[in-house]
GROMACS .gro file of C-alpha atoms in nm:
model
  169
    1MET     CA    1  13.100   9.997   9.368
    2VAL     CA    2  12.851  10.121   9.627
    3VAL     CA    3  12.919   9.822   9.850
    4LYS     CA    4  13.297   9.866   9.818
    5ASP     CA    5  13.267  10.237   9.903
    6GLU     CA    6  13.052  10.170  10.209
    7LEU     CA    7  13.292   9.901  10.331
    8LYS     CA    8  13.585  10.142  10.294
    9LYS     CA    9  13.399  10.422  10.476
   10LEU     CA   10  13.340  10.186  10.767
   11GLY     CA   11  13.704  10.072  10.765
   12LEU     CA   12  13.609   9.717  10.675
   13HIS     CA   13  13.841   9.512  10.457
   14TYR     CA   14  13.706   9.271  10.200
   15VAL     CA   15  13.844   8.983  10.002
   16VAL     CA   16  13.601   9.011   9.712
   17VAL     CA   17  13.283   9.198   9.626
   18GLU     CA   18  13.073   9.052   9.345
   19LEU     CA   19  12.716   9.093   9.233
   20GLY     CA   20  12.504   9.016   9.537
   21GLU     CA   21  12.794   8.896   9.752
   22ALA     CA   22  13.072   9.038   9.967
   23ASP     CA   23  13.339   8.838  10.148
   24ILE     CA   24  13.462   9.046  10.441
   25MET     CA   25  13.787   8.980  10.625
   26GLY     CA   26  13.735   8.903  10.992
   27ASP     CA   27  13.415   8.921  11.190
   28LEU     CA   28  13.183   9.220  11.208
   29SER     CA   29  13.079   9.357  11.544
   30LYS     CA   30  12.706   9.415  11.598
   31GLU     CA   31  12.766   9.790  11.561
   32GLN     CA   32  12.960   9.749  11.232
   33HIS     CA   33  12.692   9.516  11.100
   34ASP     CA   34  12.415   9.765  11.185
   35ARG     CA   35  12.608  10.062  11.038
   36PHE     CA   36  12.676   9.866  10.719
   37ARG     CA   37  12.309   9.765  10.690
   38GLU     CA   38  12.198  10.130  10.735
   39ALA     CA   39  12.454  10.257  10.481
   40LEU     CA   40  12.333  10.006  10.222
   41LEU     CA   41  11.969  10.096  10.287
   42ARG     CA   42  12.049  10.465  10.226
   43SER     CA   43  12.194  10.359   9.890
   44GLY     CA   44  11.884  10.158   9.802
   45LEU     CA   45  12.044   9.820   9.874
   46GLU     CA   46  11.958   9.554  10.128
   47LEU     CA   47  12.187   9.345  10.343
   48MET     CA   48  12.077   8.985  10.348
   49ASP     CA   49  12.236   8.769  10.611
   50ASP     CA   50  11.969   8.501  10.633
   51LYS     CA   51  12.124   8.196  10.465
   52ARG     CA   52  11.796   8.091  10.305
   53SER     CA   53  11.739   8.435  10.152
   54VAL     CA   54  12.096   8.443  10.025
   55LEU     CA   55  12.048   8.102   9.864
   56ILE     CA   56  11.723   8.214   9.696
   57GLU     CA   57  11.900   8.521   9.555
   58LYS     CA   58  12.185   8.303   9.428
   59ILE     CA   59  11.934   8.080   9.247
   60LYS     CA   60  11.774   8.386   9.085
   61THR     CA   61  12.112   8.532   8.989
   62ILE     CA   62  12.226   8.207   8.828
   63ILE     CA   63  11.903   8.185   8.628
   64VAL     CA   64  11.927   8.546   8.512
   65GLU     CA   65  12.294   8.505   8.415
   66LEU     CA   66  12.222   8.179   8.233
   67THR     CA   67  11.926   8.313   8.037
   68HIS     CA   68  12.036   8.668   7.963
   69TYR     CA   69  12.416   8.663   7.950
   70SER     CA   70  12.539   8.313   7.865
   71GLU     CA   71  12.557   8.166   7.519
   72GLU     CA   72  12.732   7.846   7.630
   73PRO     CA   73  12.516   7.535   7.591
   74LEU     CA   74  12.442   7.341   7.907
   75THR     CA   75  12.633   7.013   7.919
   76VAL     CA   76  12.418   6.874   8.201
   77LYS     CA   77  12.051   6.900   8.295
   78PHE     CA   78  11.952   7.237   8.442
   79SER     CA   79  11.873   7.084   8.783
   80GLU     CA   80  12.218   6.923   8.793
   81PHE     CA   81  12.382   7.248   8.682
   82LEU     CA   82  12.212   7.440   8.964
   83SER     CA   83  12.299   7.175   9.224
   84GLN     CA   84  12.666   7.180   9.120
   85LYS     CA   85  12.684   7.560   9.122
   86LEU     CA   86  12.533   7.590   9.470
   87ASN     CA   87  12.659   7.265   9.628
   88HIS     CA   88  12.309   7.168   9.741
   89ASP     CA   89  12.070   6.890   9.649
   90TYR     CA   90  11.823   7.009   9.383
   91GLY     CA   91  11.530   6.879   9.587
   92TYR     CA   92  11.629   7.104   9.877
   93LEU     CA   93  11.675   7.404   9.646
   94ALA     CA   94  11.342   7.339   9.471
   95ASN     CA   95  11.149   7.307   9.798
   96LEU     CA   96  11.310   7.617   9.948
   97PHE     CA   97  11.244   7.823   9.635
   98SER     CA   98  10.880   7.712   9.600
   99GLU     CA   99  10.812   7.766   9.969
  100THR     CA  100  10.946   8.124   9.970
  101GLN     CA  101  10.869   8.245   9.615
  102GLY     CA  102  10.530   8.091   9.543
  103THR     CA  103  10.656   7.948   9.214
  104THR     CA  104  10.889   7.667   9.116
  105ILE     CA  105  11.249   7.710   9.004
  106GLU     CA  106  11.147   7.558   8.671
  107GLN     CA  107  10.865   7.810   8.619
  108PHE     CA  108  11.096   8.097   8.714
  109TYR     CA  109  11.359   7.966   8.470
  110ILE     CA  110  11.107   7.917   8.189
  111GLY     CA  111  10.965   8.265   8.247
  112HIS     CA  112  11.309   8.419   8.207
  113LYS     CA  113  11.385   8.207   7.902
  114ILE     CA  114  11.063   8.316   7.731
  115GLU     CA  115  11.130   8.683   7.812
  116ARG     CA  116  11.475   8.647   7.656
  117VAL     CA  117  11.326   8.474   7.350
  118LYS     CA  118  11.087   8.771   7.312
  119GLU     CA  119  11.384   9.010   7.322
  120LEU     CA  120  11.570   8.808   7.061
  121LEU     CA  121  11.262   8.796   6.837
  122VAL     CA  122  11.224   9.173   6.864
  123TYR     CA  123  11.592   9.232   6.781
  124ASP     CA  124  11.534   9.021   6.467
  125GLU     CA  125  11.903   8.926   6.436
  126LEU     CA  126  11.863   8.549   6.481
  127ASN     CA  127  11.627   8.297   6.328
  128LEU     CA  128  11.421   8.065   6.548
  129THR     CA  129  11.668   7.776   6.515
  130GLU     CA  130  11.952   7.998   6.639
  131ILE     CA  131  11.736   8.130   6.923
  132ALA     CA  132  11.641   7.776   7.027
  133TYR     CA  133  12.008   7.674   7.036
  134ARG     CA  134  12.117   7.986   7.225
  135MET     CA  135  11.839   7.942   7.482
  136HIS     CA  136  11.925   7.575   7.546
  137TYR     CA  137  11.614   7.426   7.387
  138SER     CA  138  11.640   7.077   7.242
  139SER     CA  139  11.448   7.183   6.930
  140VAL     CA  140  11.253   7.465   6.767
  141ALA     CA  141  10.935   7.263   6.829
  142HIS     CA  142  11.007   7.253   7.205
  143LEU     CA  143  11.075   7.628   7.211
  144SER     CA  144  10.759   7.702   7.013
  145ALA     CA  145  10.542   7.481   7.235
  146GLN     CA  146  10.676   7.638   7.553
  147PHE     CA  147  10.647   7.990   7.408
  148LYS     CA  148  10.283   7.928   7.315
  149LYS     CA  149  10.207   7.776   7.656
  150VAL     CA  150  10.347   8.082   7.837
  151THR     CA  151  10.236   8.365   7.605
  152GLY     CA  152   9.939   8.215   7.421
  153LEU     CA  153  10.110   8.299   7.091
  154THR     CA  154  10.348   8.118   6.861
  155PRO     CA  155  10.687   8.285   6.815
  156SER     CA  156  10.594   8.368   6.452
  157HIS     CA  157  10.265   8.528   6.556
  158PHE     CA  158  10.444   8.728   6.827
  159LYS     CA  159  10.690   8.851   6.565
  160GLN     CA  160  10.407   8.940   6.323
  161LEU     CA  161  10.234   9.146   6.594
  162ARG     CA  162  10.557   9.332   6.657
  163ASP     CA  163  10.606   9.395   6.286
  164LYS     CA  164  10.244   9.511   6.247
  165ARG     CA  165  10.281   9.750   6.543
  166ARG     CA  166  10.603   9.888   6.395
  167SER     CA  167  10.444   9.946   6.052
  168MET     CA  168  10.156  10.137   6.213
  169LEU     CA  169  10.401  10.387   6.355
   0.00000   0.00000   0.00000
């Protein structure tokens, strides 16, 4: 809404404004571009017009949406899914991401998956099998192994710690 408001204030017409992206009709003059950038900065937002930075943010957004908001199982490998979504070779995406973020796409994805698994364990509404399926793991064993590798705890131990902390209160 902030982006739409700022575009309207500047008299700029847009086709679509979505999370992290705005498609503006016509070309922006240097002055319009600078005024838009300043308006967004005042609102706590940043205008990214570097294609590489935009691509990195798209990768992050896709991963966050996939791990936190999607319950649909992946029908293709994650690398293929990302390549299809962004119309780029996965090798290019992986190199760009690693070079600029200091971590791999896979590590970033796994980190988000494990954080989501922690949330689901805390909510205590799903069992581990349901969590594994929802989070696109091939098995509970794979989820448990990855969870332990990242956190140092098994999912059951993590849940016990949470339960113990709750009972102390």
